[in-house]
PDB file of C-alpha atoms in Angstrom:
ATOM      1  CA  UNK A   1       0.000   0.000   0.000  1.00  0.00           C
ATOM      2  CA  UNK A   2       2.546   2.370   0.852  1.00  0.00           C
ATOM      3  CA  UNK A   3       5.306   1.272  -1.917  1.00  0.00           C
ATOM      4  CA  UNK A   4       3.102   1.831  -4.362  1.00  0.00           C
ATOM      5  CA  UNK A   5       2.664   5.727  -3.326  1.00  0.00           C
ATOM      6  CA  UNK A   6       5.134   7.903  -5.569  1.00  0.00           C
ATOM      7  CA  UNK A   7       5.725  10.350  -2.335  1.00  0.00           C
ATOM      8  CA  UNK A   8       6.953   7.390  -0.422  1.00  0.00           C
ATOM      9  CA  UNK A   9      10.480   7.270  -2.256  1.00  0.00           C
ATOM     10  CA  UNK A  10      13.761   6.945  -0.047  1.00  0.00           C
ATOM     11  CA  UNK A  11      14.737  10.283  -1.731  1.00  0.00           C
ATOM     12  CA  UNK A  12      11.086  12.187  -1.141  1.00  0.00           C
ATOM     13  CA  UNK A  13      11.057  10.758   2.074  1.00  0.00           C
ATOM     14  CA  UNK A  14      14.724  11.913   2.822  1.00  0.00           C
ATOM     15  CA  UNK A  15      13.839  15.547   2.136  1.00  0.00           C
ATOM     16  CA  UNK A  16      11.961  15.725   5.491  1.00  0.00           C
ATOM     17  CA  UNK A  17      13.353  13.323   7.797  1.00  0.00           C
ATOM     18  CA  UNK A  18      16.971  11.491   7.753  1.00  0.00           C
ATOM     19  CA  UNK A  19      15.602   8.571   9.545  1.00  0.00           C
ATOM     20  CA  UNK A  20      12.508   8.518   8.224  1.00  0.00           C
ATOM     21  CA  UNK A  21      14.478   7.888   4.823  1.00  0.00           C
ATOM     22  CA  UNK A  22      16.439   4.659   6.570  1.00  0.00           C
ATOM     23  CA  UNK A  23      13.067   3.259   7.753  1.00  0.00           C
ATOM     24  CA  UNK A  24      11.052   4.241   4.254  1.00  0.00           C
ATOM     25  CA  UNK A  25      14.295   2.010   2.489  1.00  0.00           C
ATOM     26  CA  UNK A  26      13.312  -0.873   5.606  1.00  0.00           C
ATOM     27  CA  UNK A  27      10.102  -1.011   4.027  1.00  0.00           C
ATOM     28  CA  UNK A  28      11.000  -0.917   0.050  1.00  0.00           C
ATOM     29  CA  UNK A  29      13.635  -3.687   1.395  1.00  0.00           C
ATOM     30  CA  UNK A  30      10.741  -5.948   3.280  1.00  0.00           C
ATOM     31  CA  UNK A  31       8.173  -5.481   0.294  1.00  0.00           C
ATOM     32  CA  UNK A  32      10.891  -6.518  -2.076  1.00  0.00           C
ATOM     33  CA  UNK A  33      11.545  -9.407  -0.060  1.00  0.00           C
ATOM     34  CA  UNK A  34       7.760 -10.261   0.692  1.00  0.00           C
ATOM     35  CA  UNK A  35       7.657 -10.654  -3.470  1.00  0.00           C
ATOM     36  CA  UNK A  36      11.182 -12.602  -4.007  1.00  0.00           C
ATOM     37  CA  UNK A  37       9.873 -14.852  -1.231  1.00  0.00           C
ATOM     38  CA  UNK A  38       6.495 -15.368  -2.568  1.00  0.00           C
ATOM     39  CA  UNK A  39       8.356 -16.567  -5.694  1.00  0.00           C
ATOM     40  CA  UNK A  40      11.062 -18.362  -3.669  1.00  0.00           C
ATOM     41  CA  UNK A  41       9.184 -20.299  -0.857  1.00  0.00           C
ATOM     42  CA  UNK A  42       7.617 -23.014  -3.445  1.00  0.00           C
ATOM     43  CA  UNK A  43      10.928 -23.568  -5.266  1.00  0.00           C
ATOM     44  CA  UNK A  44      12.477 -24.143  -1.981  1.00  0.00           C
ATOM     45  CA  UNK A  45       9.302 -26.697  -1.104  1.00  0.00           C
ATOM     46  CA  UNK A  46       9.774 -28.250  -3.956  1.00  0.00           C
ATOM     47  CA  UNK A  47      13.984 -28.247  -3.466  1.00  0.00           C
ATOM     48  CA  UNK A  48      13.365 -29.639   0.302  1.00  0.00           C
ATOM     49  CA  UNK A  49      11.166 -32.156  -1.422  1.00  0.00           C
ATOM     50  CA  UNK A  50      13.291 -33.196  -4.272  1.00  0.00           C
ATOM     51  CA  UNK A  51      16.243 -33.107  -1.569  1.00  0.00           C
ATOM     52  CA  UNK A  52      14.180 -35.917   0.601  1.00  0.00           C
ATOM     53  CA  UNK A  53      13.651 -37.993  -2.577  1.00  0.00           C
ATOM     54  CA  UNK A  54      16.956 -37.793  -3.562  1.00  0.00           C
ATOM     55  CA  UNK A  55      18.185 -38.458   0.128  1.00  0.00           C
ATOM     56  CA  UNK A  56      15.486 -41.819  -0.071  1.00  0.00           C
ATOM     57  CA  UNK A  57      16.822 -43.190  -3.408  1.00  0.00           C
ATOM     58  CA  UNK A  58      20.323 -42.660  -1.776  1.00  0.00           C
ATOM     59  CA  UNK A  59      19.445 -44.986   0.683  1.00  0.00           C
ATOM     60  CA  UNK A  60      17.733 -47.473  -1.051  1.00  0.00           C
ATOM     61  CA  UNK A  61      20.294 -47.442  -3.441  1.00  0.00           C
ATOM     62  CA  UNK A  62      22.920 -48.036  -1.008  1.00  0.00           C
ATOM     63  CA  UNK A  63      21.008 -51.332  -0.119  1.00  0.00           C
ATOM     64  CA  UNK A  64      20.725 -52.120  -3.402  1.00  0.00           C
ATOM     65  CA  UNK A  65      24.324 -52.459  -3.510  1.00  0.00           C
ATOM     66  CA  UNK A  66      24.940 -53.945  -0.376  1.00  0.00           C
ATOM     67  CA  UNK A  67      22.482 -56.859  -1.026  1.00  0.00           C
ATOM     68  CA  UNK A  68      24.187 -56.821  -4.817  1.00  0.00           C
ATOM     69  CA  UNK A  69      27.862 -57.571  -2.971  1.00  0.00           C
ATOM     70  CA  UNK A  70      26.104 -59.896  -0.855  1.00  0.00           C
ATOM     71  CA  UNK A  71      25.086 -61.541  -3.117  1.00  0.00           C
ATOM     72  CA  UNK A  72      28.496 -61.569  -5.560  1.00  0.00           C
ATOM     73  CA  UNK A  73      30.043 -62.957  -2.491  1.00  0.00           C
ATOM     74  CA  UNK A  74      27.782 -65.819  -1.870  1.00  0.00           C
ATOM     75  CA  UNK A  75      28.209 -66.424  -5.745  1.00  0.00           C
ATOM     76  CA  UNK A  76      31.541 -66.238  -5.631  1.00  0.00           C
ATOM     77  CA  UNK A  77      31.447 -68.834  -2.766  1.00  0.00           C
ATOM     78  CA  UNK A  78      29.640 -71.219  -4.835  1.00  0.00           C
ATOM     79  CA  UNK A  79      32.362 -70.168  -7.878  1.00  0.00           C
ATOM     80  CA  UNK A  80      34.907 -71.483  -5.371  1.00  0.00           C
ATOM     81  CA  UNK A  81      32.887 -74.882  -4.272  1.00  0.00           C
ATOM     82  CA  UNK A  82      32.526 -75.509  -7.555  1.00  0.00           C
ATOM     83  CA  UNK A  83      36.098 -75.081  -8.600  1.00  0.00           C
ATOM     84  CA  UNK A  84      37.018 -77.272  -5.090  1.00  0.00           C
ATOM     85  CA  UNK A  85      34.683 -80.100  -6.063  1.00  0.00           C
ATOM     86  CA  UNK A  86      35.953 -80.068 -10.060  1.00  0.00           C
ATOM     87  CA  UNK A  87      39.736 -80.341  -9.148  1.00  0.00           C
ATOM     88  CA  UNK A  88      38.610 -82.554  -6.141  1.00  0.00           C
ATOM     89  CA  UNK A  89      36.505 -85.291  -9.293  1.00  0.00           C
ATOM     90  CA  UNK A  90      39.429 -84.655 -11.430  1.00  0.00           C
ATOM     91  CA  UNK A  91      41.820 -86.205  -8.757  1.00  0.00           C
ATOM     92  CA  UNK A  92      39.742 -88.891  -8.084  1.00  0.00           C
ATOM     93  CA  UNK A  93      39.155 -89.575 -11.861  1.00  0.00           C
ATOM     94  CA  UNK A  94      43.326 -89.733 -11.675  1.00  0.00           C
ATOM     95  CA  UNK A  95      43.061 -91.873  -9.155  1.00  0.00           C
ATOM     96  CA  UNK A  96      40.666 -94.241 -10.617  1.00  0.00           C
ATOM     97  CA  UNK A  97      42.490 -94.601 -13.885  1.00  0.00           C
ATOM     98  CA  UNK A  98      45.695 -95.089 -12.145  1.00  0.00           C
ATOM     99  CA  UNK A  99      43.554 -97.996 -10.149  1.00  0.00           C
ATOM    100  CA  UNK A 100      42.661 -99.823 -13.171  1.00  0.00           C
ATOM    101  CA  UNK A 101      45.541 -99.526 -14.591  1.00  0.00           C
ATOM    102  CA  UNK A 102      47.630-101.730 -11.898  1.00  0.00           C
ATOM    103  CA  UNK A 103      44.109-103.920 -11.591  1.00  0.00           C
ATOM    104  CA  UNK A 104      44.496-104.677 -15.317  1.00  0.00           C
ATOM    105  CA  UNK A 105      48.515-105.366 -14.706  1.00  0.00           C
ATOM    106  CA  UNK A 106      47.528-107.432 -11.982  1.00  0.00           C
ATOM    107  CA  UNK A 107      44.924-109.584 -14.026  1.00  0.00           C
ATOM    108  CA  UNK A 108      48.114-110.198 -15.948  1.00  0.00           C
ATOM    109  CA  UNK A 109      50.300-111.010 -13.581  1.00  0.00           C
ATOM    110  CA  UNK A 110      48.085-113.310 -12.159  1.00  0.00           C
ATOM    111  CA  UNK A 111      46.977-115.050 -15.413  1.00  0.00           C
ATOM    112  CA  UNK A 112      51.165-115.243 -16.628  1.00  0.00           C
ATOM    113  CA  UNK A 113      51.614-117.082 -13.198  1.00  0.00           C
ATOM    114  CA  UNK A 114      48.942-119.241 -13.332  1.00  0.00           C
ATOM    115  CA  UNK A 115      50.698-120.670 -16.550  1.00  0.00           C
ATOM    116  CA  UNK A 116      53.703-120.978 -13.783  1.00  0.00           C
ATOM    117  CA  UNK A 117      51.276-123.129 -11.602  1.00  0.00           C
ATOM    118  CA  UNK A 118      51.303-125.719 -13.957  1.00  0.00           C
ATOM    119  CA  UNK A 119      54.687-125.916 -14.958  1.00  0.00           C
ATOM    120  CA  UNK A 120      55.844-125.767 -11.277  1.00  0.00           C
ATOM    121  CA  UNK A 121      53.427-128.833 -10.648  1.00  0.00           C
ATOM    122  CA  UNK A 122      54.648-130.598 -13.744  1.00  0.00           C
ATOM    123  CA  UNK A 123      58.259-130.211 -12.293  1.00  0.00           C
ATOM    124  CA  UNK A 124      57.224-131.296  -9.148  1.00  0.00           C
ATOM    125  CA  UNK A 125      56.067-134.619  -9.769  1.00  0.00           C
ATOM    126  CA  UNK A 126      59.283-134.900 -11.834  1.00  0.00           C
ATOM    127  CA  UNK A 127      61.437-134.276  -8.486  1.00  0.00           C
ATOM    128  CA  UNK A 128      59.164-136.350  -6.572  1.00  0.00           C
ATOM    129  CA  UNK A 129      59.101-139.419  -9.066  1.00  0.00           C
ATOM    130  CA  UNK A 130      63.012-138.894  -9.589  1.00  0.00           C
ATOM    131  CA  UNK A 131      63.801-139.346  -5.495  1.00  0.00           C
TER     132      UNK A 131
END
């Protein structure tokens, strides 16, 4: 009401009083503000709000990432089981082979002496008819 009155200037107002000039620049200085914050309050709302959101999405992101390394490390776990249990069949599957291998050898063995039984039989009746 009185900013809009062209005798209410800082410099009209100064003509008659000195500090009636420093409060008539008070109340230019509050009106201005009283528009700027009009304009300024909703943006700064809407900041605040945008601010929470943003701090919310932090956070949920941040779990989001946590469970995601939780996760790599229980799969990385099972990476390492599985790595433990393949080199673990591959040494048995070694073994195995190695196992049949001397069984088969063995089989041999046995069957070449078995052709031994009968000549050591033949020879013994031979000794035993000779004395």
């Amino acid at each position: 009401k009185y900013t809009t009155d062209p005798d209410f200037t800082p410099e009209a107002v100064g003509k008659v009083s000195g500090a009636a000039r420093g409060l008539c620049l008070w109340v230019h200085a509050m009106g201005t503000y009283g528009l700027v914050n009009k304009d300024v309050a909703p943006k700064k709302a809407k900041l605040k709000a945008a601010q929470d959101t943003l701090q919310k999405k932090k956070t949920a992101l941040q779990d989001a990432r946590n469970m995601l390394e939780e996760v790599r490390k229980k799969v990385q776990a099972l990476k390492d089981k599985y790595d433990q249990s393949l080199a673990s069949k591959e040494s048995l599957q070694r073994e195995l082979d190695e196992l049949e291998l001397k069984l088969q050898r063995a089989e041999k063995l046995v069957q070449g002496l078995a052709g031994e039984k009968n000549r050591w039989e033949v020879s013994i009746t031979t000794f035993e008819d000779e004395i």
